[in-house]
PDB file of C-alpha atoms in Angstrom:
ATOM      1  CA  MET M  27     108.865 111.254 112.054  1.00  0.00           C
ATOM      2  CA  ASP M  28     108.652 114.849 110.889  1.00  0.00           C
ATOM      3  CA  HIS M  29     105.859 117.354 111.570  1.00  0.00           C
ATOM      4  CA  PRO M  30     106.092 120.398 109.255  1.00  0.00           C
ATOM      5  CA  SER M  31     103.556 123.207 109.472  1.00  0.00           C
ATOM      6  CA  ALA M  32      99.900 122.477 108.734  1.00  0.00           C
ATOM      7  CA  SER M  33      98.648 122.662 105.166  1.00  0.00           C
ATOM      8  CA  ARG M  34      96.555 125.731 104.337  1.00  0.00           C
ATOM      9  CA  LEU M  35      94.395 124.192 101.619  1.00  0.00           C
ATOM     10  CA  ALA M  36      91.447 122.177 102.842  1.00  0.00           C
ATOM     11  CA  VAL M  37      91.848 118.401 102.895  1.00  0.00           C
ATOM     12  CA  PRO M  38      88.607 116.365 102.935  1.00  0.00           C
ATOM     13  CA  GLU M  39      87.831 114.904 106.350  1.00  0.00           C
ATOM     14  CA  GLU M  40      87.404 111.558 104.591  1.00  0.00           C
ATOM     15  CA  ASP M  41      91.116 111.687 103.718  1.00  0.00           C
ATOM     16  CA  VAL M  42      92.143 113.120 107.090  1.00  0.00           C
ATOM     17  CA  ILE M  43      90.856 110.135 109.078  1.00  0.00           C
ATOM     18  CA  GLU M  44      92.484 107.709 106.622  1.00  0.00           C
ATOM     19  CA  ALA M  45      95.831 109.492 106.948  1.00  0.00           C
ATOM     20  CA  LYS M  46      95.473 109.471 110.741  1.00  0.00           C
ATOM     21  CA  ALA M  47      94.987 105.708 110.661  1.00  0.00           C
ATOM     22  CA  PHE M  48      98.165 105.122 108.677  1.00  0.00           C
ATOM     23  CA  ILE M  49     100.193 107.569 110.766  1.00  0.00           C
ATOM     24  CA  ASP M  50      99.024 105.694 113.853  1.00  0.00           C
ATOM     25  CA  LEU M  51      99.839 102.368 112.194  1.00  0.00           C
ATOM     26  CA  PHE M  52     103.399 103.605 111.785  1.00  0.00           C
ATOM     27  CA  MET M  53     103.595 104.935 115.335  1.00  0.00           C
ATOM     28  CA  ILE M  54     102.622 101.601 116.881  1.00  0.00           C
ATOM     29  CA  ALA M  55     104.602  99.373 114.508  1.00  0.00           C
ATOM     30  CA  PRO M  56     107.281  97.284 116.276  1.00  0.00           C
ATOM     31  CA  GLN M  57     110.669  98.977 116.086  1.00  0.00           C
ATOM     32  CA  THR M  58     112.295  95.808 114.758  1.00  0.00           C
ATOM     33  CA  LEU M  59     109.932  95.859 111.775  1.00  0.00           C
ATOM     34  CA  VAL M  60     110.513  99.581 111.237  1.00  0.00           C
ATOM     35  CA  ASP M  61     114.265  98.967 111.162  1.00  0.00           C
ATOM     36  CA  HIS M  62     114.379  95.736 109.151  1.00  0.00           C
ATOM     37  CA  ALA M  63     111.703  96.665 106.593  1.00  0.00           C
ATOM     38  CA  ALA M  64     112.734 100.337 106.226  1.00  0.00           C
ATOM     39  CA  PHE M  65     109.230 101.434 107.256  1.00  0.00           C
ATOM     40  CA  ARG M  66     108.998 105.232 107.216  1.00  0.00           C
ATOM     41  CA  CYS M  67     106.285 107.867 107.574  1.00  0.00           C
ATOM     42  CA  MET M  68     106.297 111.657 107.392  1.00  0.00           C
ATOM     43  CA  GLN M  69     103.317 113.717 108.504  1.00  0.00           C
ATOM     44  CA  LEU M  70     102.589 116.876 106.547  1.00  0.00           C
ATOM     45  CA  GLY M  71      99.644 118.972 107.652  1.00  0.00           C
ATOM     46  CA  ALA M  72      96.581 116.750 107.650  1.00  0.00           C
ATOM     47  CA  GLY M  73      98.206 114.122 105.442  1.00  0.00           C
ATOM     48  CA  CYS M  74     101.275 111.957 105.218  1.00  0.00           C
ATOM     49  CA  ALA M  75     103.811 110.211 103.059  1.00  0.00           C
ATOM     50  CA  ILE M  76     104.324 106.561 103.955  1.00  0.00           C
ATOM     51  CA  SER M  77     106.825 104.015 102.640  1.00  0.00           C
ATOM     52  CA  LEU M  78     107.072 100.270 103.227  1.00  0.00           C
ATOM     53  CA  PRO M  79     108.907  98.995 100.134  1.00  0.00           C
ATOM     54  CA  SER M  80     108.370  95.272 100.813  1.00  0.00           C
ATOM     55  CA  ALA M  81     104.583  95.723 100.958  1.00  0.00           C
ATOM     56  CA  PRO M  82     102.966  95.293  97.536  1.00  0.00           C
ATOM     57  CA  ALA M  83     100.002  97.479  98.463  1.00  0.00           C
ATOM     58  CA  ILE M  84      99.655 101.058  97.225  1.00  0.00           C
ATOM     59  CA  GLY M  85      98.268 101.998 100.643  1.00  0.00           C
ATOM     60  CA  LEU M  86     101.670 101.611 102.295  1.00  0.00           C
ATOM     61  CA  ASN M  87     103.662 103.376  99.562  1.00  0.00           C
ATOM     62  CA  ARG M  88     101.943 106.666  98.858  1.00  0.00           C
ATOM     63  CA  ILE M  89     101.402 110.347  99.524  1.00  0.00           C
ATOM     64  CA  LEU M  90      97.911 111.013 100.914  1.00  0.00           C
ATOM     65  CA  GLY M  91      95.907 114.006 102.118  1.00  0.00           C
ATOM     66  CA  ILE M  92      98.408 116.692 101.113  1.00  0.00           C
ATOM     67  CA  ALA M  93      97.103 119.757  99.304  1.00  0.00           C
ATOM     68  CA  GLU M  94      99.639 122.602  99.606  1.00  0.00           C
ATOM     69  CA  LEU M  95     102.223 122.712  96.788  1.00  0.00           C
ATOM     70  CA  ASP M  96     105.102 123.324  99.190  1.00  0.00           C
ATOM     71  CA  ASP M  97     104.076 120.243 101.133  1.00  0.00           C
ATOM     72  CA  LEU M  98     103.737 118.253  97.909  1.00  0.00           C
ATOM     73  CA  ASP M  99     107.277 119.266  96.976  1.00  0.00           C
ATOM     74  CA  THR M 100     108.510 118.121 100.383  1.00  0.00           C
ATOM     75  CA  ALA M 101     106.652 114.832 100.171  1.00  0.00           C
ATOM     76  CA  TYR M 102     107.802 114.218  96.594  1.00  0.00           C
ATOM     77  CA  ALA M 103     111.450 114.785  97.502  1.00  0.00           C
ATOM     78  CA  TRP M 104     111.095 112.483 100.513  1.00  0.00           C
ATOM     79  CA  MET M 105     109.302 109.740  98.602  1.00  0.00           C
ATOM     80  CA  SER M 106     111.665 109.918  95.619  1.00  0.00           C
ATOM     81  CA  LYS M 107     114.446 108.605  97.837  1.00  0.00           C
ATOM     82  CA  LYS M 108     112.442 105.533  98.845  1.00  0.00           C
ATOM     83  CA  ALA M 109     112.458 102.127  97.177  1.00  0.00           C
ATOM     84  CA  GLY M 110     109.543 100.241  95.652  1.00  0.00           C
ATOM     85  CA  ARG M 111     106.537 101.396  93.652  1.00  0.00           C
ATOM     86  CA  ARG M 112     105.407 104.792  94.933  1.00  0.00           C
ATOM     87  CA  PHE M 113     102.228 106.767  94.353  1.00  0.00           C
ATOM     88  CA  LEU M 114     100.543 110.114  94.893  1.00  0.00           C
ATOM     89  CA  GLN M 115      96.811 109.898  95.575  1.00  0.00           C
ATOM     90  CA  VAL M 116      94.742 112.881  94.432  1.00  0.00           C
ATOM     91  CA  ASN M 117      91.130 113.453  93.460  1.00  0.00           C
ATOM     92  CA  PRO M 118      91.732 115.210  90.121  1.00  0.00           C
ATOM     93  CA  ASN M 119      88.180 116.529  89.971  1.00  0.00           C
ATOM     94  CA  ALA M 120      88.703 118.515  93.184  1.00  0.00           C
ATOM     95  CA  ALA M 121      92.360 119.463  92.726  1.00  0.00           C
ATOM     96  CA  PRO M 122      93.134 123.034  91.635  1.00  0.00           C
ATOM     97  CA  GLN M 123      94.772 123.585  88.258  1.00  0.00           C
ATOM     98  CA  GLN M 124      98.124 124.328  89.893  1.00  0.00           C
ATOM     99  CA  THR M 125      98.111 120.858  91.456  1.00  0.00           C
ATOM    100  CA  ARG M 126      97.280 119.176  88.155  1.00  0.00           C
ATOM    101  CA  ASP M 127     100.080 121.172  86.510  1.00  0.00           C
ATOM    102  CA  TRP M 128     102.468 120.098  89.281  1.00  0.00           C
ATOM    103  CA  ILE M 129     101.572 116.419  88.706  1.00  0.00           C
ATOM    104  CA  ARG M 130     102.318 116.746  84.983  1.00  0.00           C
ATOM    105  CA  LYS M 131     105.624 118.530  85.568  1.00  0.00           C
ATOM    106  CA  LYS M 132     106.755 115.751  87.914  1.00  0.00           C
ATOM    107  CA  GLY M 133     105.938 113.134  85.301  1.00  0.00           C
ATOM    108  CA  LEU M 134     103.503 111.294  87.544  1.00  0.00           C
ATOM    109  CA  LEU M 135     101.213 109.061  85.499  1.00  0.00           C
ATOM    110  CA  PRO M 136      97.784 107.707  86.495  1.00  0.00           C
ATOM    111  CA  GLU M 137      97.714 103.948  86.968  1.00  0.00           C
ATOM    112  CA  GLY M 138      94.574 101.825  86.940  1.00  0.00           C
ATOM    113  CA  ASN M 139      91.039 102.996  87.597  1.00  0.00           C
ATOM    114  CA  GLY M 140      91.785 104.737  90.883  1.00  0.00           C
ATOM    115  CA  TRP M 141      90.208 104.264  94.306  1.00  0.00           C
ATOM    116  CA  ALA M 142      86.575 104.859  95.136  1.00  0.00           C
ATOM    117  CA  LYS M 143      86.076 106.723  98.416  1.00  0.00           C
ATOM    118  CA  LEU M 144      82.831 105.860 100.190  1.00  0.00           C
ATOM    119  CA  ARG M 145      81.108 107.238 103.283  1.00  0.00           C
ATOM    120  CA  ARG M 146      78.035 106.572 105.370  1.00  0.00           C
ATOM    121  CA  ALA M 147      76.542 107.891 108.573  1.00  0.00           C
ATOM    122  CA  ALA M 148      76.409 105.795 111.710  1.00  0.00           C
ATOM    123  CA  PRO M 149      73.328 103.583 111.985  1.00  0.00           C
ATOM    124  CA  ILE M 150      70.626 105.022 114.221  1.00  0.00           C
ATOM    125  CA  THR M 151      69.712 101.550 115.483  1.00  0.00           C
ATOM    126  CA  PRO M 152      71.925  98.434 115.450  1.00  0.00           C
ATOM    127  CA  LEU M 153      72.145  96.689 112.091  1.00  0.00           C
ATOM    128  CA  THR M 154      71.519  92.956 111.756  1.00  0.00           C
ATOM    129  CA  HIS M 155      73.225  90.394 109.582  1.00  0.00           C
ATOM    130  CA  THR M 156      71.666  87.097 108.613  1.00  0.00           C
ATOM    131  CA  GLY M 157      73.414  83.939 107.516  1.00  0.00           C
ATOM    132  CA  ASP M 158      75.930  81.440 108.831  1.00  0.00           C
ATOM    133  CA  ILE M 159      78.742  83.945 109.351  1.00  0.00           C
ATOM    134  CA  GLY M 160      79.309  85.296 112.856  1.00  0.00           C
ATOM    135  CA  THR M 161      81.635  88.078 113.986  1.00  0.00           C
ATOM    136  CA  ARG M 162      83.528  88.892 117.153  1.00  0.00           C
ATOM    137  CA  GLN M 163      86.293  91.194 118.303  1.00  0.00           C
ATOM    138  CA  VAL M 164      89.850  89.885 118.228  1.00  0.00           C
ATOM    139  CA  ASN M 165      91.518  89.291 121.596  1.00  0.00           C
ATOM    140  CA  VAL M 166      95.052  90.552 122.193  1.00  0.00           C
ATOM    141  CA  ALA M 167      96.187  86.938 122.602  1.00  0.00           C
ATOM    142  CA  GLU M 168      95.050  86.339 119.006  1.00  0.00           C
ATOM    143  CA  ALA M 169      97.032  89.234 117.534  1.00  0.00           C
ATOM    144  CA  LYS M 170      99.460  86.994 115.629  1.00  0.00           C
ATOM    145  CA  ILE M 171      96.601  85.021 114.094  1.00  0.00           C
ATOM    146  CA  PHE M 172      94.964  88.267 112.999  1.00  0.00           C
ATOM    147  CA  GLY M 173      98.214  89.561 111.501  1.00  0.00           C
ATOM    148  CA  SER M 174      98.980  86.340 109.659  1.00  0.00           C
ATOM    149  CA  MET M 175      95.462  86.176 108.212  1.00  0.00           C
ATOM    150  CA  MET M 176      95.727  89.746 106.938  1.00  0.00           C
ATOM    151  CA  CYS M 177      99.107  89.052 105.328  1.00  0.00           C
ATOM    152  CA  ALA M 178      97.726  85.944 103.643  1.00  0.00           C
ATOM    153  CA  GLY M 179      94.594  87.763 102.472  1.00  0.00           C
ATOM    154  CA  PHE M 180      96.530  90.690 101.005  1.00  0.00           C
ATOM    155  CA  ASN M 181      99.430  88.583  99.712  1.00  0.00           C
ATOM    156  CA  PHE M 182     101.901  90.393 101.960  1.00  0.00           C
ATOM    157  CA  PRO M 183     105.213  88.730 102.861  1.00  0.00           C
ATOM    158  CA  ALA M 184     105.000  86.879 106.166  1.00  0.00           C
ATOM    159  CA  ASN M 185     107.630  89.116 107.774  1.00  0.00           C
ATOM    160  CA  LEU M 186     105.043  91.946 107.801  1.00  0.00           C
ATOM    161  CA  MET M 187     102.740  90.001 110.126  1.00  0.00           C
ATOM    162  CA  PRO M 188     103.880  92.035 113.180  1.00  0.00           C
ATOM    163  CA  LEU M 189     102.642  95.222 111.491  1.00  0.00           C
ATOM    164  CA  TRP M 190      99.008  94.122 111.510  1.00  0.00           C
ATOM    165  CA  SER M 191      99.304  92.218 114.756  1.00  0.00           C
ATOM    166  CA  ALA M 192     100.392  95.430 116.475  1.00  0.00           C
ATOM    167  CA  ILE M 193      97.039  97.194 116.038  1.00  0.00           C
ATOM    168  CA  VAL M 194      95.070  94.604 118.039  1.00  0.00           C
ATOM    169  CA  GLY M 195      94.050  96.113 121.360  1.00  0.00           C
ATOM    170  CA  LYS M 196      95.602  99.518 120.661  1.00  0.00           C
ATOM    171  CA  GLU M 197      93.769 102.750 121.444  1.00  0.00           C
ATOM    172  CA  GLY M 198      91.582 103.834 118.557  1.00  0.00           C
ATOM    173  CA  TRP M 199      91.669 100.425 116.866  1.00  0.00           C
ATOM    174  CA  THR M 200      89.043  97.676 116.938  1.00  0.00           C
ATOM    175  CA  CYS M 201      89.747  94.415 115.132  1.00  0.00           C
ATOM    176  CA  PHE M 202      87.273  91.704 114.156  1.00  0.00           C
ATOM    177  CA  PHE M 203      87.155  88.124 112.984  1.00  0.00           C
ATOM    178  CA  ALA M 204      84.383  86.702 110.855  1.00  0.00           C
ATOM    179  CA  GLU M 205      83.778  83.077 111.796  1.00  0.00           C
ATOM    180  CA  LEU M 206      82.115  80.071 110.210  1.00  0.00           C
ATOM    181  CA  LYS M 207      81.380  77.187 112.574  1.00  0.00           C
ATOM    182  CA  GLY M 208      83.854  78.620 115.061  1.00  0.00           C
ATOM    183  CA  LYS M 209      86.671  79.007 112.522  1.00  0.00           C
ATOM    184  CA  ALA M 210      88.105  82.454 111.804  1.00  0.00           C
ATOM    185  CA  ILE M 211      87.812  82.995 108.051  1.00  0.00           C
ATOM    186  CA  ALA M 212      88.137  86.764 107.572  1.00  0.00           C
ATOM    187  CA  THR M 213      89.439  89.943 109.195  1.00  0.00           C
ATOM    188  CA  GLY M 214      88.353  93.558 109.459  1.00  0.00           C
ATOM    189  CA  ALA M 215      89.720  96.592 111.298  1.00  0.00           C
ATOM    190  CA  MET M 216      88.423 100.012 112.317  1.00  0.00           C
ATOM    191  CA  TYR M 217      90.312 103.122 113.395  1.00  0.00           C
ATOM    192  CA  ALA M 218      88.183 105.769 115.142  1.00  0.00           C
ATOM    193  CA  SER M 219      89.041 109.346 116.116  1.00  0.00           C
ATOM    194  CA  ASN M 220      86.991 112.493 116.783  1.00  0.00           C
ATOM    195  CA  GLY M 221      83.689 111.103 115.535  1.00  0.00           C
ATOM    196  CA  TRP M 222      85.142 109.631 112.342  1.00  0.00           C
ATOM    197  CA  ALA M 223      86.100 106.044 111.582  1.00  0.00           C
ATOM    198  CA  TRP M 224      88.179 104.480 108.833  1.00  0.00           C
ATOM    199  CA  LEU M 225      87.497 100.877 107.852  1.00  0.00           C
ATOM    200  CA  GLY M 226      90.261  98.673 106.487  1.00  0.00           C
ATOM    201  CA  GLY M 227      91.926  95.310 106.809  1.00  0.00           C
ATOM    202  CA  GLY M 228      89.133  93.401 105.071  1.00  0.00           C
ATOM    203  CA  ALA M 229      90.728  90.095 104.098  1.00  0.00           C
ATOM    204  CA  THR M 230      89.093  86.679 103.626  1.00  0.00           C
ATOM    205  CA  ILE M 231      90.743  83.270 103.395  1.00  0.00           C
ATOM    206  CA  PRO M 232      90.467  82.365  99.674  1.00  0.00           C
ATOM    207  CA  GLU M 233      88.418  79.199 100.090  1.00  0.00           C
ATOM    208  CA  PHE M 234      85.795  81.084 102.134  1.00  0.00           C
ATOM    209  CA  ARG M 235      85.294  84.056  99.813  1.00  0.00           C
ATOM    210  CA  ASN M 236      81.879  85.034  98.436  1.00  0.00           C
ATOM    211  CA  ARG M 237      80.028  83.722 101.498  1.00  0.00           C
ATOM    212  CA  GLY M 238      79.160  87.061 103.076  1.00  0.00           C
ATOM    213  CA  ALA M 239      82.054  87.405 105.530  1.00  0.00           C
ATOM    214  CA  GLN M 240      82.924  90.964 104.539  1.00  0.00           C
ATOM    215  CA  LYS M 241      79.301  92.139 104.684  1.00  0.00           C
ATOM    216  CA  ALA M 242      79.113  90.704 108.197  1.00  0.00           C
ATOM    217  CA  LEU M 243      82.340  92.492 109.161  1.00  0.00           C
ATOM    218  CA  ILE M 244      81.130  95.807 107.743  1.00  0.00           C
ATOM    219  CA  THR M 245      77.946  95.502 109.809  1.00  0.00           C
ATOM    220  CA  ALA M 246      79.900  94.600 112.948  1.00  0.00           C
ATOM    221  CA  ARG M 247      82.178  97.624 112.600  1.00  0.00           C
ATOM    222  CA  LEU M 248      79.298  99.998 111.917  1.00  0.00           C
ATOM    223  CA  ASN M 249      77.542  98.806 115.054  1.00  0.00           C
ATOM    224  CA  GLU M 250      80.672  98.955 117.193  1.00  0.00           C
ATOM    225  CA  GLY M 251      81.640 102.361 115.862  1.00  0.00           C
ATOM    226  CA  ALA M 252      78.209 103.728 116.688  1.00  0.00           C
ATOM    227  CA  THR M 253      78.630 102.590 120.299  1.00  0.00           C
ATOM    228  CA  GLN M 254      81.965 104.446 120.378  1.00  0.00           C
ATOM    229  CA  GLY M 255      80.359 107.686 119.215  1.00  0.00           C
ATOM    230  CA  VAL M 256      81.397 107.536 115.579  1.00  0.00           C
ATOM    231  CA  LYS M 257      79.206 109.755 113.379  1.00  0.00           C
ATOM    232  CA  SER M 258      80.728 109.095 109.942  1.00  0.00           C
ATOM    233  CA  PHE M 259      82.463 106.038 108.488  1.00  0.00           C
ATOM    234  CA  VAL M 260      84.762 106.084 105.467  1.00  0.00           C
ATOM    235  CA  VAL M 261      86.403 103.385 103.409  1.00  0.00           C
ATOM    236  CA  GLU M 262      88.121 103.052 100.050  1.00  0.00           C
ATOM    237  CA  THR M 263      88.320 100.291  97.481  1.00  0.00           C
ATOM    238  CA  ALA M 264      89.270  99.876  93.839  1.00  0.00           C
ATOM    239  CA  GLN M 265      87.073 101.896  91.487  1.00  0.00           C
ATOM    240  CA  PRO M 266      84.858  99.436  89.582  1.00  0.00           C
ATOM    241  CA  THR M 267      84.054  99.705  85.897  1.00  0.00           C
ATOM    242  CA  ALA M 268      81.651  97.867  83.629  1.00  0.00           C
ATOM    243  CA  ASN M 269      84.474  95.591  82.518  1.00  0.00           C
ATOM    244  CA  ASP M 270      86.116  95.338  85.938  1.00  0.00           C
ATOM    245  CA  PRO M 271      83.518  94.941  88.728  1.00  0.00           C
ATOM    246  CA  ASN M 272      84.544  95.000  92.375  1.00  0.00           C
ATOM    247  CA  ILE M 273      82.718  92.863  94.938  1.00  0.00           C
ATOM    248  CA  SER M 274      84.078  94.974  97.806  1.00  0.00           C
ATOM    249  CA  HIS M 275      82.498  98.071  96.301  1.00  0.00           C
ATOM    250  CA  ALA M 276      79.219  96.194  95.850  1.00  0.00           C
ATOM    251  CA  ASN M 277      79.298  95.017  99.478  1.00  0.00           C
ATOM    252  CA  LEU M 278      79.802  98.577 100.707  1.00  0.00           C
ATOM    253  CA  ILE M 279      76.969  99.967  98.601  1.00  0.00           C
ATOM    254  CA  ALA M 280      74.734  97.131  99.867  1.00  0.00           C
ATOM    255  CA  THR M 281      75.497  98.122 103.476  1.00  0.00           C
ATOM    256  CA  GLY M 282      74.552 101.771 103.007  1.00  0.00           C
ATOM    257  CA  PHE M 283      77.762 103.443 101.846  1.00  0.00           C
ATOM    258  CA  GLU M 284      77.719 106.055  99.097  1.00  0.00           C
ATOM    259  CA  GLN M 285      80.623 106.847  96.811  1.00  0.00           C
ATOM    260  CA  ILE M 286      81.649 110.479  97.211  1.00  0.00           C
ATOM    261  CA  TYR M 287      84.673 110.749  94.919  1.00  0.00           C
ATOM    262  CA  THR M 288      87.404 108.833  93.111  1.00  0.00           C
ATOM    263  CA  ARG M 289      91.091 109.294  93.885  1.00  0.00           C
ATOM    264  CA  MET M 290      93.581 108.559  91.146  1.00  0.00           C
ATOM    265  CA  ASN M 291      96.854 106.775  91.859  1.00  0.00           C
ATOM    266  CA  TYR M 292      99.675 108.681  90.185  1.00  0.00           C
ATOM    267  CA  ARG M 293     102.763 106.493  89.951  1.00  0.00           C
ATOM    268  CA  PHE M 294     106.264 107.804  90.412  1.00  0.00           C
ATOM    269  CA  SER M 295     108.545 107.176  87.459  1.00  0.00           C
ATOM    270  CA  ASP M 296     111.540 104.907  88.028  1.00  0.00           C
ATOM    271  CA  VAL M 297     113.829 107.876  87.588  1.00  0.00           C
ATOM    272  CA  SER M 298     113.687 110.279  90.547  1.00  0.00           C
TER     273      SER M 298
END
C-alpha cells in the first residue's frame, strides 16, 4: 500500500472518514482474500483508490476523497490497470473548474443519479426505537454469520465473506445484528475515528425487508457511537429522485440525518 504526500486541496471531513474506513477495511482483510481476489488499495492524501474487481459494488472499485490534480493523475493511472467497473467519485458542485476539465479530458462519464451524502450530530440523549425489532452487537464468534449475511444482502459472491467477517471485533469497528424473535435478519456496521463515524454495511435478508430493521440499526449505531465519543456521523446512499425513490435515504432522514451534498459516480471507459 502506497502513501504519497498529502493532498493540498481540502477534502470534506465527511469523505475523509469514509476513506479511512475503506483503507482500514483493506488493512485488516485476510491476506488470502487479498491475494486470491486481487484486492488492492492505494492511499493518497486524505483519500484512496480501492479495487476489488469481483465485488459488484461501486464502493469497492473507486477513487474517493482525492482533490489534487497530481494525485488524481496518480490514482487514475493506478486504477486504469485494474479490472472490473471502476469509478471516480466527485461532488461536481464543489469541484474546481480544473477538476471538471480533467474529468472531461479523461473521458469519465457520470453514471446514475449519484450518491447522497448525509450527516447528523450525535444524539444528546439516547434514542429509542419501538417495534418488534431488537438490536445487539455482533460477537467475534459470529463473524462468519455477519459476513455471509452482508454478502447475501449486497449480492456479493460468497468468497468475499471473509472481507466483512474480518471487521467484527476490530479496533474502530462496531458491528450489529437486527433481530426478530431471536433471529438475525439484518446487519449494520460503524467505523469511528477522531470524533467522526461512518455508517455502512446495512443489509437485510430479503424476506424481512420493510419491517424497520435498518431504522433500528441506525438508532443502535447512533447511540453506541455517542458512548464512544463520536460527534458527527456520516453515511451515503443512492440519490433518490421523484421517479426512483430510495427507502434507505428515507430511513436516514427519518432518523435525523440531513443531506449535505451529492457525489457523482464517473465511470471509467473500457479503454484505458
